[in-house]
Amino acid sequence: MDKVDYLKVFREIVAEMDGADDCGEVATYIPELANVDPNKLGMHLTTVSNDNYSLGDSDEKFSIQSIAKVWSLTLVLKILGKETWKRLGVEPSGNAFNSLVQLEYEKGIPRNPFINAGAIVICDMLVSLLEVPKVDLLNFIRKSSGIESIDYSPGIAESEIQTGHRNYALANLMKDFGNIHNDIGTVLDLYFNLCSIELTCKELAQAFLFLASKGVNPFNNETVISPRRTKRINSIMLMCGFYDEAGEFAFRTGLPGKSGVGGGIVAIHPGEFCIAVFSPKLNKRGNSYKGMKVLEGVTTKTNSSIF
Ligand code: GLN
């Protein structure tokens, strides 16, 4: 089969968006996000056989925020297996990523590992499971991605700690229901550091390629997780990766994906590729406006999705 010229596809999509499409707002809750140039637009696609296609600001580092929640889930699943699901679910929330309401009437059990409450429970599990949680999680991220230079960004983490009142509220509510076992400050320190990681589109596409290749990272042949659990992670990304817009993303793109409020999106085509897009202006649901457009364009123009 002929190789798809994804660069040509990227160029077409960008040309079509040019001028016509400039919606959304950059996240402003911390200065590190508010000060990002709103006009940045980068994309990078890596195939499982290591063909690479990039356009625009694909080598620009940005705050990956909630995209990093894929790693924390992967590590907990690797260690705990199905025990993980005693304390959180795998259902779409249909609510904002930081909503408190559902958590109250569902007695402190988050709907899934990607809304903030779910990611905080996952961090609580990691605090219990790992010897030196911050160091061990970072080592796992470096090893699984094959990118040794990945690090937390102390400035971003500190800003998040200073402004993350709602995340403290979520953690306190869950602690009251008995679903947070460790000290809230320690758990949220891990959570905010996880969210603080900065990467380029190119690095992201490499880091999550294991999800397109049955759990093995083709860059360093590292077995990150089993094929069965790779299936589960992709399924949760498809159903829950975009919070209360997960249905819309699946409908438009037809791929599992995960977004972050830094304006990044990673999407997986199992057996084919991993793609990362960065455009900081967010829609009302906190997902990158242009990022979603680019991914919809890629699967529509190449007539390929998981469906
Ligand atoms: N750090 C952000 C928060 O905790 C992450 C949210 C996101 O990227 N959706 O609110």
CSV table of C-alpha atoms and ligand atoms in Angstrom, one decimal:
chain,number,residue,atom,x,y,z
A,1,MET,CA,0.0,0.0,0.0
A,2,ASP,CA,1.2,3.5,-0.8
A,3,LYS,CA,2.3,5.6,2.1
A,4,VAL,CA,0.0,8.5,3.0
A,5,ASP,CA,1.6,11.9,2.5
A,6,TYR,CA,0.6,13.4,5.8
A,7,LEU,CA,2.6,16.5,5.2
A,8,LYS,CA,0.4,17.3,2.2
A,9,VAL,CA,-2.7,16.6,4.4
A,10,PHE,CA,-1.4,18.9,7.1
A,11,ARG,CA,-0.7,21.7,4.6
A,12,GLU,CA,-4.2,21.4,3.1
A,13,ILE,CA,-5.8,21.5,6.6
A,14,VAL,CA,-3.8,24.6,7.6
A,15,ALA,CA,-4.6,26.3,4.3
A,16,GLU,CA,-8.3,25.7,4.8
A,17,MET,CA,-8.2,27.0,8.3
A,18,ASP,CA,-6.2,30.1,7.4
A,19,GLY,CA,-8.0,33.3,8.2
A,20,ALA,CA,-11.4,31.7,8.5
A,21,ASP,CA,-10.8,30.0,11.8
A,22,ASP,CA,-9.6,31.8,14.9
A,23,CYS,CA,-11.9,30.8,17.8
A,24,GLY,CA,-11.2,30.1,21.4
A,25,GLU,CA,-9.3,31.5,24.4
A,26,VAL,CA,-5.9,30.6,25.9
A,27,ALA,CA,-6.1,29.2,29.5
A,28,THR,CA,-5.4,32.1,31.9
A,29,TYR,CA,-5.5,30.5,35.3
A,30,ILE,CA,-1.7,30.6,35.6
A,31,PRO,CA,0.7,33.0,34.0
A,32,GLU,CA,2.7,30.2,32.4
A,33,LEU,CA,-0.3,29.4,30.3
A,34,ALA,CA,-1.7,32.9,29.9
A,35,ASN,CA,1.6,34.1,28.4
A,36,VAL,CA,1.8,31.6,25.6
A,37,ASP,CA,1.6,33.0,22.0
A,38,PRO,CA,-2.1,32.2,21.0
A,39,ASN,CA,-1.1,31.9,17.4
A,40,LYS,CA,1.2,28.9,17.8
A,41,LEU,CA,0.2,25.9,15.7
A,42,GLY,CA,2.2,22.7,15.5
A,43,MET,CA,1.6,19.1,14.5
A,44,HIS,CA,3.6,15.9,14.3
A,45,LEU,CA,2.7,12.4,13.2
A,46,THR,CA,4.9,9.4,13.8
A,47,THR,CA,3.9,6.1,12.2
A,48,VAL,CA,4.7,2.7,13.9
A,49,SER,CA,7.4,2.2,11.3
A,50,ASN,CA,9.0,5.5,12.3
A,51,ASP,CA,8.0,7.7,9.4
A,52,ASN,CA,7.7,11.3,10.6
A,53,TYR,CA,5.7,14.2,9.3
A,54,SER,CA,5.6,17.7,11.0
A,55,LEU,CA,4.4,21.2,10.3
A,56,GLY,CA,4.5,24.5,12.0
A,57,ASP,CA,5.5,24.8,15.6
A,58,SER,CA,6.1,21.1,16.1
A,59,ASP,CA,9.4,21.6,17.9
A,60,GLU,CA,8.0,24.2,20.4
A,61,LYS,CA,7.7,23.0,24.0
A,62,PHE,CA,4.4,23.5,25.7
A,63,SER,CA,2.7,22.5,28.9
A,64,ILE,CA,1.1,19.1,28.2
A,65,GLN,CA,-1.1,19.3,31.3
A,66,SER,CA,-3.8,16.5,31.4
A,67,ILE,CA,-2.2,14.6,28.5
A,68,ALA,CA,0.2,13.4,31.2
A,69,LYS,CA,-2.7,11.6,32.9
A,70,VAL,CA,-2.3,8.8,30.4
A,71,TRP,CA,1.1,8.0,32.0
A,72,SER,CA,-0.2,7.9,35.5
A,73,LEU,CA,-3.0,5.6,34.4
A,74,THR,CA,-0.6,3.4,32.5
A,75,LEU,CA,1.7,3.0,35.5
A,76,VAL,CA,-1.1,2.2,38.0
A,77,LEU,CA,-2.7,-0.3,35.6
A,78,LYS,CA,0.7,-1.9,35.1
A,79,ILE,CA,1.1,-2.4,38.9
A,80,LEU,CA,-2.4,-3.0,40.1
A,81,GLY,CA,-4.3,-4.4,37.1
A,82,LYS,CA,-8.0,-4.7,37.6
A,83,GLU,CA,-7.7,-3.7,41.3
A,84,THR,CA,-7.5,-0.1,39.9
A,85,TRP,CA,-11.2,-0.1,39.2
A,86,LYS,CA,-12.3,-0.6,42.8
A,87,ARG,CA,-11.8,3.2,43.3
A,88,LEU,CA,-12.8,4.7,40.0
A,89,GLY,CA,-14.8,4.0,36.9
A,90,VAL,CA,-14.4,3.9,33.2
A,91,GLU,CA,-17.5,5.8,32.1
A,92,PRO,CA,-17.6,9.2,30.4
A,93,SER,CA,-18.5,11.9,33.0
A,94,GLY,CA,-20.6,14.2,30.7
A,95,ASN,CA,-19.4,16.9,33.1
A,96,ALA,CA,-16.6,19.4,33.1
A,97,PHE,CA,-13.1,18.1,33.9
A,98,ASN,CA,-13.0,19.7,37.3
A,99,SER,CA,-16.7,19.3,38.3
A,100,LEU,CA,-17.5,18.7,42.0
A,101,VAL,CA,-21.2,18.0,41.6
A,102,GLN,CA,-21.1,14.4,40.3
A,103,LEU,CA,-18.5,13.5,42.8
A,104,GLU,CA,-20.8,14.4,45.6
A,105,TYR,CA,-23.7,12.2,44.5
A,106,GLU,CA,-21.5,9.4,43.4
A,107,LYS,CA,-19.9,9.2,46.9
A,108,GLY,CA,-16.3,10.2,46.0
A,109,ILE,CA,-15.9,7.6,43.2
A,110,PRO,CA,-14.7,9.5,40.1
A,111,ARG,CA,-16.2,8.4,36.8
A,112,ASN,CA,-12.9,7.9,35.0
A,113,PRO,CA,-9.1,8.4,35.4
A,114,PHE,CA,-9.0,11.5,33.1
A,115,ILE,CA,-11.3,13.9,34.9
A,116,ASN,CA,-9.3,15.7,37.6
A,117,ALA,CA,-10.9,13.8,40.4
A,118,GLY,CA,-10.0,10.5,38.8
A,119,ALA,CA,-6.4,11.5,38.1
A,120,ILE,CA,-6.1,12.6,41.7
A,121,VAL,CA,-7.2,9.2,42.9
A,122,ILE,CA,-4.7,7.6,40.5
A,123,CYS,CA,-1.9,9.9,42.0
A,124,ASP,CA,-3.1,8.8,45.5
A,125,MET,CA,-2.6,5.2,44.4
A,126,LEU,CA,0.9,6.0,43.1
A,127,VAL,CA,1.8,7.7,46.4
A,128,SER,CA,0.9,4.4,48.2
A,129,LEU,CA,2.5,2.1,45.6
A,130,LEU,CA,5.8,3.9,44.8
A,131,GLU,CA,8.8,4.2,47.0
A,132,VAL,CA,9.7,7.8,45.9
A,133,PRO,CA,6.6,8.7,44.0
A,134,LYS,CA,7.8,11.8,42.1
A,135,VAL,CA,11.1,10.2,41.1
A,136,ASP,CA,9.7,6.8,40.3
A,137,LEU,CA,6.9,8.2,38.1
A,138,LEU,CA,9.3,10.4,36.2
A,139,ASN,CA,11.6,7.4,35.7
A,140,PHE,CA,8.7,5.4,34.3
A,141,ILE,CA,7.8,8.3,32.0
A,142,ARG,CA,11.4,8.6,30.7
A,143,LYS,CA,11.8,4.9,30.2
A,144,SER,CA,8.4,4.3,28.5
A,145,SER,CA,8.9,7.3,26.2
A,146,GLY,CA,12.6,6.8,25.5
A,147,ILE,CA,13.0,10.5,26.2
A,148,GLU,CA,15.5,10.9,29.0
A,149,SER,CA,15.3,14.7,29.1
A,150,ILE,CA,11.6,14.7,30.2
A,151,ASP,CA,11.3,16.6,33.5
A,152,TYR,CA,8.7,18.3,35.7
A,153,SER,CA,8.5,22.1,35.4
A,154,PRO,CA,8.9,23.5,38.9
A,155,GLY,CA,7.5,27.0,38.0
A,156,ILE,CA,4.3,25.6,36.4
A,157,ALA,CA,3.8,23.1,39.3
A,158,GLU,CA,4.2,25.9,41.9
A,159,SER,CA,1.7,28.1,40.0
A,160,GLU,CA,-0.8,25.2,39.9
A,161,ILE,CA,-0.3,24.6,43.7
A,162,GLN,CA,-1.0,28.3,44.4
A,163,THR,CA,-4.2,28.4,42.2
A,164,GLY,CA,-5.5,24.9,42.3
A,165,HIS,CA,-8.2,25.5,44.9
A,166,ARG,CA,-10.8,23.4,43.1
A,167,ASN,CA,-8.4,20.5,42.9
A,168,TYR,CA,-7.9,20.7,46.7
A,169,ALA,CA,-11.7,20.8,47.0
A,170,LEU,CA,-12.0,17.6,44.9
A,171,ALA,CA,-9.3,15.9,46.9
A,172,ASN,CA,-10.9,16.9,50.2
A,173,LEU,CA,-14.3,15.7,49.2
A,174,MET,CA,-12.9,12.3,48.1
A,175,LYS,CA,-10.9,12.1,51.4
A,176,ASP,CA,-14.1,12.6,53.3
A,177,PHE,CA,-15.6,9.6,51.3
A,178,GLY,CA,-12.5,7.5,52.2
A,179,ASN,CA,-11.2,7.5,48.6
A,180,ILE,CA,-8.0,9.4,49.2
A,181,HIS,CA,-5.7,7.5,51.5
A,182,ASN,CA,-2.6,9.7,51.8
A,183,ASP,CA,-1.9,13.3,52.8
A,184,ILE,CA,-3.7,15.7,50.4
A,185,GLY,CA,-0.7,18.0,50.0
A,186,THR,CA,1.5,15.0,48.9
A,187,VAL,CA,-1.0,13.7,46.5
A,188,LEU,CA,-1.6,17.0,44.8
A,189,ASP,CA,2.1,17.8,44.7
A,190,LEU,CA,2.5,14.7,42.5
A,191,TYR,CA,-0.6,15.6,40.5
A,192,PHE,CA,0.5,19.1,39.8
A,193,ASN,CA,4.0,18.0,38.9
A,194,LEU,CA,2.7,15.5,36.5
A,195,CYS,CA,0.6,18.2,34.8
A,196,SER,CA,3.6,20.5,34.6
A,197,ILE,CA,5.6,18.5,32.1
A,198,GLU,CA,6.5,20.4,28.9
A,199,LEU,CA,7.1,18.6,25.6
A,200,THR,CA,7.0,19.3,21.8
A,201,CYS,CA,4.5,17.7,19.4
A,202,LYS,CA,7.3,15.6,18.0
A,203,GLU,CA,8.3,14.3,21.5
A,204,LEU,CA,4.6,13.6,22.4
A,205,ALA,CA,4.1,11.6,19.2
A,206,GLN,CA,7.1,9.5,20.1
A,207,ALA,CA,6.2,9.2,23.8
A,208,PHE,CA,2.7,7.8,23.2
A,209,LEU,CA,3.5,5.6,20.1
A,210,PHE,CA,3.4,2.6,22.4
A,211,LEU,CA,-0.4,2.9,22.4
A,212,ALA,CA,-0.4,2.5,18.6
A,213,SER,CA,1.9,-0.6,18.8
A,214,LYS,CA,0.3,-3.0,21.3
A,215,GLY,CA,2.1,-1.5,24.3
A,216,VAL,CA,5.7,-1.6,23.0
A,217,ASN,CA,7.6,1.7,22.2
A,218,PRO,CA,9.1,1.1,18.8
A,219,PHE,CA,11.9,3.7,19.5
A,220,ASN,CA,13.6,1.7,22.3
A,221,ASN,CA,11.7,-1.6,22.1
A,222,GLU,CA,10.5,-1.0,25.7
A,223,THR,CA,7.5,-3.1,26.7
A,224,VAL,CA,5.5,-0.3,28.4
A,225,ILE,CA,2.3,-2.4,29.1
A,226,SER,CA,0.6,-5.5,27.8
A,227,PRO,CA,-1.5,-5.5,24.6
A,228,ARG,CA,-4.6,-6.1,26.6
A,229,ARG,CA,-4.1,-3.1,28.8
A,230,THR,CA,-3.1,-1.0,25.8
A,231,LYS,CA,-6.6,-1.8,24.5
A,232,ARG,CA,-8.1,-0.6,27.8
A,233,ILE,CA,-6.2,2.6,27.8
A,234,ASN,CA,-7.1,3.4,24.2
A,235,SER,CA,-10.8,2.6,25.0
A,236,ILE,CA,-10.8,5.0,28.0
A,237,MET,CA,-9.1,7.7,25.9
A,238,LEU,CA,-11.9,7.3,23.2
A,239,MET,CA,-14.7,7.5,25.8
A,240,CYS,CA,-13.3,10.0,28.3
A,241,GLY,CA,-10.2,11.8,26.8
A,242,PHE,CA,-12.1,15.0,26.2
A,243,TYR,CA,-14.3,15.2,29.2
A,244,ASP,CA,-17.8,16.5,28.3
A,245,GLU,CA,-16.7,16.7,24.7
A,246,ALA,CA,-15.5,13.1,24.3
A,247,GLY,CA,-18.5,12.2,22.2
A,248,GLU,CA,-17.9,15.2,19.9
A,249,PHE,CA,-14.2,14.2,19.4
A,250,ALA,CA,-15.0,10.6,18.7
A,251,PHE,CA,-17.8,11.6,16.3
A,252,ARG,CA,-15.5,14.0,14.4
A,253,THR,CA,-12.2,12.2,14.5
A,254,GLY,CA,-12.9,8.5,15.2
A,255,LEU,CA,-9.7,8.0,17.2
A,256,PRO,CA,-8.8,7.7,20.9
A,257,GLY,CA,-7.2,10.9,22.1
A,258,LYS,CA,-6.3,13.0,25.1
A,259,SER,CA,-6.3,16.7,25.5
A,260,GLY,CA,-4.7,19.2,27.9
A,261,VAL,CA,-5.5,22.8,28.8
A,262,GLY,CA,-2.1,23.8,27.5
A,263,GLY,CA,-3.6,23.4,24.0
A,264,GLY,CA,-2.2,20.0,23.2
A,265,ILE,CA,-3.9,16.9,21.9
A,266,VAL,CA,-2.5,13.4,21.3
A,267,ALA,CA,-4.5,10.9,19.2
A,268,ILE,CA,-3.8,7.3,18.5
A,269,HIS,CA,-4.5,5.2,15.4
A,270,PRO,CA,-3.8,1.6,16.7
A,271,GLY,CA,-1.4,-0.2,14.4
A,272,GLU,CA,-0.8,3.0,12.4
A,273,PHE,CA,0.4,6.1,14.1
A,274,CYS,CA,0.4,8.6,17.0
A,275,ILE,CA,-0.2,12.2,16.2
A,276,ALA,CA,0.2,15.3,18.5
A,277,VAL,CA,-1.2,18.8,17.8
A,278,PHE,CA,-0.6,22.0,19.7
A,279,SER,CA,-2.7,25.2,19.4
A,280,PRO,CA,-3.3,27.0,22.7
A,281,LYS,CA,-6.7,28.6,22.1
A,282,LEU,CA,-9.3,26.4,23.8
A,283,ASN,CA,-13.0,26.0,23.2
A,284,LYS,CA,-15.6,26.2,26.0
A,285,ARG,CA,-14.9,22.7,27.1
A,286,GLY,CA,-11.2,23.3,27.6
A,287,ASN,CA,-10.0,21.5,24.5
A,288,SER,CA,-7.8,23.0,21.7
A,289,TYR,CA,-10.1,24.5,19.1
A,290,LYS,CA,-7.8,24.2,16.2
A,291,GLY,CA,-6.3,20.9,17.5
A,292,MET,CA,-9.7,19.3,17.1
A,293,LYS,CA,-10.1,20.7,13.6
A,294,VAL,CA,-6.7,19.4,12.6
A,295,LEU,CA,-7.4,15.9,13.8
A,296,GLU,CA,-10.8,15.8,12.2
A,297,GLY,CA,-9.2,16.9,9.0
A,298,VAL,CA,-6.5,14.2,9.1
A,299,THR,CA,-8.9,11.3,9.5
A,300,THR,CA,-11.5,12.7,7.1
A,301,LYS,CA,-9.0,13.5,4.3
A,302,THR,CA,-7.1,10.2,4.6
A,303,ASN,CA,-10.4,8.3,5.0
A,304,SER,CA,-9.0,6.4,8.0
A,305,SER,CA,-10.1,6.1,11.6
A,306,ILE,CA,-10.6,3.1,13.8
A,307,PHE,CA,-14.2,2.8,12.5
B,1,GLN,N1,-3.6,21.2,35.7
B,1,GLN,C1,-5.0,21.3,35.2
B,1,GLN,C2,-5.9,21.1,36.3
B,1,GLN,O1,-5.6,20.4,37.2
B,1,GLN,C3,-5.2,20.2,34.1
B,1,GLN,C4,-6.5,20.3,33.5
B,1,GLN,C5,-6.5,19.9,32.1
B,1,GLN,O2,-5.5,19.9,31.4
B,1,GLN,N2,-7.7,19.6,31.6
B,1,GLN,O3,-7.0,21.7,36.4
